[in-house]
Short mmCIF file of C-alpha atoms in Angstrom, two decimals:
data_model
loop_
_atom_site.label_atom_id
_atom_site.label_comp_id
_atom_site.label_asym_id
_atom_site.label_seq_id
_atom_site.Cartn_x
_atom_site.Cartn_y
_atom_site.Cartn_z
CA MET S 1 -30.20 -0.74 -21.49
CA THR S 2 -30.79 0.43 -17.95
CA GLY S 3 -28.45 -2.19 -16.56
CA THR S 4 -25.61 -1.07 -18.83
CA GLY S 5 -25.98 2.55 -17.75
CA ASP S 6 -25.96 1.63 -14.06
CA THR S 7 -22.79 -0.42 -14.48
CA SER S 8 -20.99 2.50 -16.12
CA HIS S 9 -22.07 4.89 -13.38
CA GLN S 10 -20.86 2.48 -10.71
CA ALA S 11 -17.50 2.11 -12.47
CA ASP S 12 -17.08 5.88 -12.48
CA LYS S 13 -17.83 6.03 -8.75
CA ASP S 14 -15.13 3.43 -8.07
CA VAL S 15 -12.42 5.59 -9.65
CA ILE S 16 -10.51 7.91 -7.29
CA ARG S 17 -9.90 11.26 -8.97
CA VAL S 18 -6.66 12.86 -7.76
CA ALA S 19 -5.34 16.40 -8.32
CA ILE S 20 -1.88 17.81 -7.56
CA ALA S 21 -0.81 21.24 -6.28
CA ASP S 22 2.96 21.80 -6.15
CA ASP S 23 5.17 24.61 -7.42
CA GLN S 24 7.82 22.20 -8.73
CA ALA S 25 7.02 20.97 -12.24
CA VAL S 26 9.23 17.90 -11.85
CA VAL S 27 7.29 16.84 -8.75
CA ARG S 28 3.97 17.28 -10.53
CA MET S 29 5.28 15.29 -13.50
CA GLY S 30 6.38 12.39 -11.29
CA LEU S 31 3.13 12.27 -9.35
CA ARG S 32 1.07 12.46 -12.53
CA ALA S 33 3.00 9.57 -14.10
CA LEU S 34 2.40 7.48 -10.98
CA LEU S 35 -1.32 8.24 -10.80
CA GLU S 36 -1.98 7.68 -14.50
CA ARG S 37 -0.65 4.12 -14.39
CA GLU S 38 -2.39 3.16 -11.15
CA PRO S 39 -5.59 1.08 -11.60
CA GLY S 40 -8.64 2.71 -10.08
CA MET S 41 -7.16 6.21 -10.08
CA GLU S 42 -7.64 9.10 -12.45
CA TYR S 43 -5.47 12.20 -12.81
CA ALA S 44 -7.74 15.23 -12.34
CA GLY S 45 -5.35 18.10 -13.07
CA GLU S 46 -2.55 20.10 -11.48
CA ALA S 47 -1.76 23.55 -10.11
CA GLY S 48 1.43 25.44 -9.28
CA ASP S 49 0.15 27.56 -6.39
CA GLY S 50 -2.70 27.82 -3.91
CA GLN S 51 -4.88 30.14 -5.96
CA ALA S 52 -4.67 27.87 -8.97
CA ALA S 53 -5.40 24.90 -6.69
CA LEU S 54 -8.68 26.48 -5.57
CA ALA S 55 -9.67 27.10 -9.18
CA LEU S 56 -8.78 23.49 -10.01
CA LEU S 57 -10.92 22.15 -7.17
CA ARG S 58 -13.91 24.23 -8.25
CA ARG S 59 -13.51 23.06 -11.85
CA ALA S 60 -12.56 19.39 -11.48
CA ARG S 61 -13.98 18.44 -8.05
CA PRO S 62 -11.35 15.74 -7.35
CA ASP S 63 -11.74 13.23 -4.53
CA VAL S 64 -8.21 13.82 -3.25
CA LEU S 65 -5.75 16.71 -3.54
CA LEU S 66 -2.01 16.17 -3.02
CA LEU S 67 -0.97 19.57 -1.69
CA ASP S 68 2.44 21.14 -1.16
CA ILE S 69 2.55 23.63 1.73
CA ARG S 70 5.38 25.88 0.60
CA MET S 71 4.33 27.51 -2.67
CA PRO S 72 4.62 31.07 -4.00
CA GLY S 73 1.68 33.47 -3.78
CA MET S 74 -1.08 31.70 -1.87
CA ASP S 75 0.70 28.86 -0.08
CA GLY S 76 -0.77 25.49 0.79
CA LEU S 77 -1.79 26.51 4.30
CA ALA S 78 -3.81 29.48 3.03
CA ALA S 79 -5.36 27.22 0.39
CA LEU S 80 -6.31 24.69 3.08
CA ARG S 81 -8.09 27.38 5.08
CA ALA S 82 -9.93 28.60 1.99
CA ILE S 83 -11.03 25.04 1.20
CA ALA S 84 -12.27 24.51 4.76
CA ALA S 85 -14.26 27.76 4.56
CA ASP S 86 -15.97 26.81 1.29
CA PRO S 87 -18.79 24.24 1.66
CA ASP S 88 -18.51 23.41 -2.04
CA LEU S 89 -14.88 22.32 -1.68
CA ARG S 90 -14.86 20.48 1.64
CA ALA S 91 -15.64 17.10 0.07
CA THR S 92 -12.11 16.94 -1.38
CA ARG S 93 -9.72 15.18 0.99
CA ILE S 94 -6.31 16.82 1.38
CA VAL S 95 -2.97 15.04 1.76
CA VAL S 96 -0.09 17.42 2.45
CA VAL S 97 3.02 16.29 0.57
CA THR S 98 6.03 17.86 2.21
CA THR S 99 9.84 17.74 2.20
CA PHE S 100 10.06 17.70 5.98
CA ALA S 101 8.39 15.27 8.37
CA VAL S 102 7.41 18.08 10.73
CA ASP S 103 7.82 21.82 10.43
CA GLU S 104 6.06 24.89 11.78
CA TYR S 105 3.15 24.38 9.38
CA VAL S 106 2.14 20.83 10.24
CA PHE S 107 -0.10 21.43 13.25
CA ALA S 108 -1.68 24.44 11.53
CA ALA S 109 -2.36 22.27 8.48
CA LEU S 110 -4.06 19.66 10.66
CA GLN S 111 -6.19 22.35 12.27
CA ALA S 112 -7.08 23.69 8.83
CA GLY S 113 -8.42 20.32 7.70
CA ALA S 114 -5.58 18.24 6.22
CA SER S 115 -6.35 14.52 6.37
CA GLY S 116 -2.73 13.47 6.50
CA PHE S 117 0.90 13.97 5.57
CA LEU S 118 3.29 12.29 3.21
CA LEU S 119 6.98 12.90 2.57
CA LYS S 120 7.98 13.75 -1.01
CA ASP S 121 10.60 10.98 -0.96
CA SER S 122 8.05 8.33 0.05
CA ASP S 123 7.90 5.13 -1.98
CA PRO S 124 5.30 5.11 -4.78
CA ALA S 125 3.39 2.38 -2.96
CA GLU S 126 3.11 4.61 0.11
CA LEU S 127 1.70 7.46 -1.95
CA VAL S 128 -0.85 5.23 -3.65
CA ASN S 129 -1.87 3.82 -0.28
CA ALA S 130 -2.21 7.36 1.11
CA VAL S 131 -4.62 8.29 -1.67
CA ARG S 132 -6.73 5.20 -1.08
CA VAL S 133 -6.77 5.68 2.71
CA VAL S 134 -7.98 9.29 2.65
CA ALA S 135 -10.41 8.64 -0.23
CA ALA S 136 -12.03 6.02 2.01
CA GLY S 137 -12.60 8.68 4.67
CA GLU S 138 -9.72 7.79 6.96
CA ALA S 139 -6.75 9.90 8.03
CA LEU S 140 -3.12 9.28 7.19
CA LEU S 141 -1.00 10.07 10.24
CA SER S 142 2.06 7.94 10.84
CA PRO S 143 3.18 7.36 14.44
CA ALA S 144 6.50 9.09 13.66
CA ILE S 145 4.80 12.28 12.48
CA THR S 146 2.21 12.35 15.26
CA ARG S 147 4.90 11.86 17.91
CA LYS S 148 6.82 14.83 16.54
CA VAL S 149 3.68 16.97 16.29
CA ILE S 150 2.80 16.16 19.89
CA GLY S 151 6.37 16.86 20.97
CA LEU S 152 6.37 20.25 19.29
CA PHE S 153 2.84 21.43 20.04
CA GLY S 154 1.54 19.29 22.87
CA ARG S 155 3.32 21.17 25.66
CA ALA S 156 1.44 24.45 25.33
CA GLY S 157 -1.08 23.46 27.99
CA ALA S 158 -4.65 22.26 27.83
CA GLU S 159 -7.42 24.43 26.44
CA PRO S 160 -11.18 23.90 26.31
CA VAL S 161 -12.42 21.62 23.52
CA GLU S 162 -16.15 21.75 22.91
CA GLY S 163 -17.79 18.38 23.47
CA LEU S 164 -14.88 16.84 25.38
CA GLU S 165 -16.96 16.67 28.57
CA THR S 166 -19.48 14.44 26.76
CA LEU S 167 -16.93 11.69 26.16
CA THR S 168 -16.92 8.60 28.34
CA PRO S 169 -13.60 7.67 29.99
CA ARG S 170 -13.16 4.93 27.38
CA GLU S 171 -13.83 7.35 24.51
CA ARG S 172 -11.30 9.83 25.94
CA GLU S 173 -8.78 7.00 26.12
CA MET S 174 -9.43 6.09 22.48
CA VAL S 175 -8.93 9.70 21.35
CA ALA S 176 -5.59 9.68 23.16
CA TRP S 177 -4.65 6.43 21.43
CA VAL S 178 -5.67 7.81 18.03
CA ALA S 179 -3.28 10.70 18.68
CA THR S 180 -0.39 8.21 18.75
CA GLY S 181 -1.00 7.52 15.05
CA ARG S 182 -1.92 3.89 15.61
CA SER S 183 -4.60 2.18 13.55
CA ASN S 184 -7.70 0.56 15.07
CA ASP S 185 -6.06 -2.86 14.74
CA GLU S 186 -2.90 -1.67 16.50
CA ILE S 187 -4.88 -0.04 19.32
CA ALA S 188 -6.93 -3.22 19.70
CA ALA S 189 -3.76 -5.31 19.97
CA GLU S 190 -2.32 -2.97 22.63
CA LEU S 191 -5.50 -3.10 24.73
CA THR S 192 -6.42 -6.74 23.99
CA ILE S 193 -9.85 -5.82 22.68
CA SER S 194 -11.46 -6.24 19.28
CA PRO S 195 -10.88 -3.76 16.43
CA ASP S 196 -14.67 -3.37 16.18
CA THR S 197 -14.77 -2.17 19.81
CA VAL S 198 -12.07 0.38 19.07
CA ARG S 199 -13.87 1.48 15.91
CA THR S 200 -17.12 1.97 17.81
CA HIS S 201 -15.54 4.13 20.52
CA VAL S 202 -13.58 6.18 17.99
CA SER S 203 -16.68 6.74 15.85
CA ARG S 204 -18.70 7.85 18.86
CA ALA S 205 -15.94 10.26 19.88
CA GLN S 206 -15.85 11.73 16.36
CA VAL S 207 -19.61 12.32 16.43
CA LYS S 208 -19.54 13.94 19.88
CA LEU S 209 -16.60 16.18 18.99
CA HIS S 210 -17.91 16.93 15.48
CA ALA S 211 -14.58 15.71 14.12
CA ARG S 212 -14.45 15.06 10.38
CA ASP S 213 -11.81 12.34 10.69
CA ARG S 214 -9.03 10.92 12.85
CA ALA S 215 -6.74 13.81 11.95
CA GLN S 216 -9.11 16.18 13.74
CA LEU S 217 -9.19 13.86 16.73
CA VAL S 218 -5.41 14.25 16.95
CA VAL S 219 -5.83 18.04 16.95
CA PHE S 220 -8.43 17.83 19.73
CA ALA S 221 -6.26 15.49 21.80
CA ILE S 222 -3.29 17.84 21.59
CA ARG S 223 -5.38 20.95 22.31
CA ALA S 224 -7.10 19.29 25.28
CA GLY S 225 -3.84 17.96 26.68
CA LEU S 226 -5.17 14.41 26.92
CA ALA S 227 -2.75 12.07 28.64
CA LEU S 228 -1.29 9.88 25.94
CA PRO S 229 -0.39 6.24 26.49
CA THR S 230 3.29 5.60 27.16
#
């Protein structure tokens, strides 16, 4: 009897519960249909604005929230900040689903705690992969988006970042590489080192900078004006 109960509990833990916040009903309908037919994922509810999204998170406690930025009333950016300020809600990972690859809200959304970005016209497979990536504790930042973010916001000049002085030269280099949007495997290939070595340096940098994930490392790299690889 005990074994059966443990198996059921483990099965529940393996399911990724996903919620949606978007003001367009047709978008919510499409995302819901995709999630409901995907093995290992469970639809956890939907909201049409930021305030409703906060209520949904408190009620359903999803693993991942697909969040639109531009919504009436409380928009996605305000909702992100409210989530970051509430210890009970921070466990939910946020993927911003947007119409535009980069707009004036993207860097602010990263600073507020978004774990990644996805375009609304992305292929279904890309969206499913995004959910799995952020649910696993990683960040979803494509090289194209990070290049544009750096281009738009990386020229403001360096500012102090707490903990940056504790990084070794190699760790600083890895943070700069992370800000290009490359994965550990891609960084390893560029530098002719093992992915495990990259992972170790990135993990140490995250601990020293108190960064929740790679998305926050990108924010720190831009704020600190770290020289990025060319």
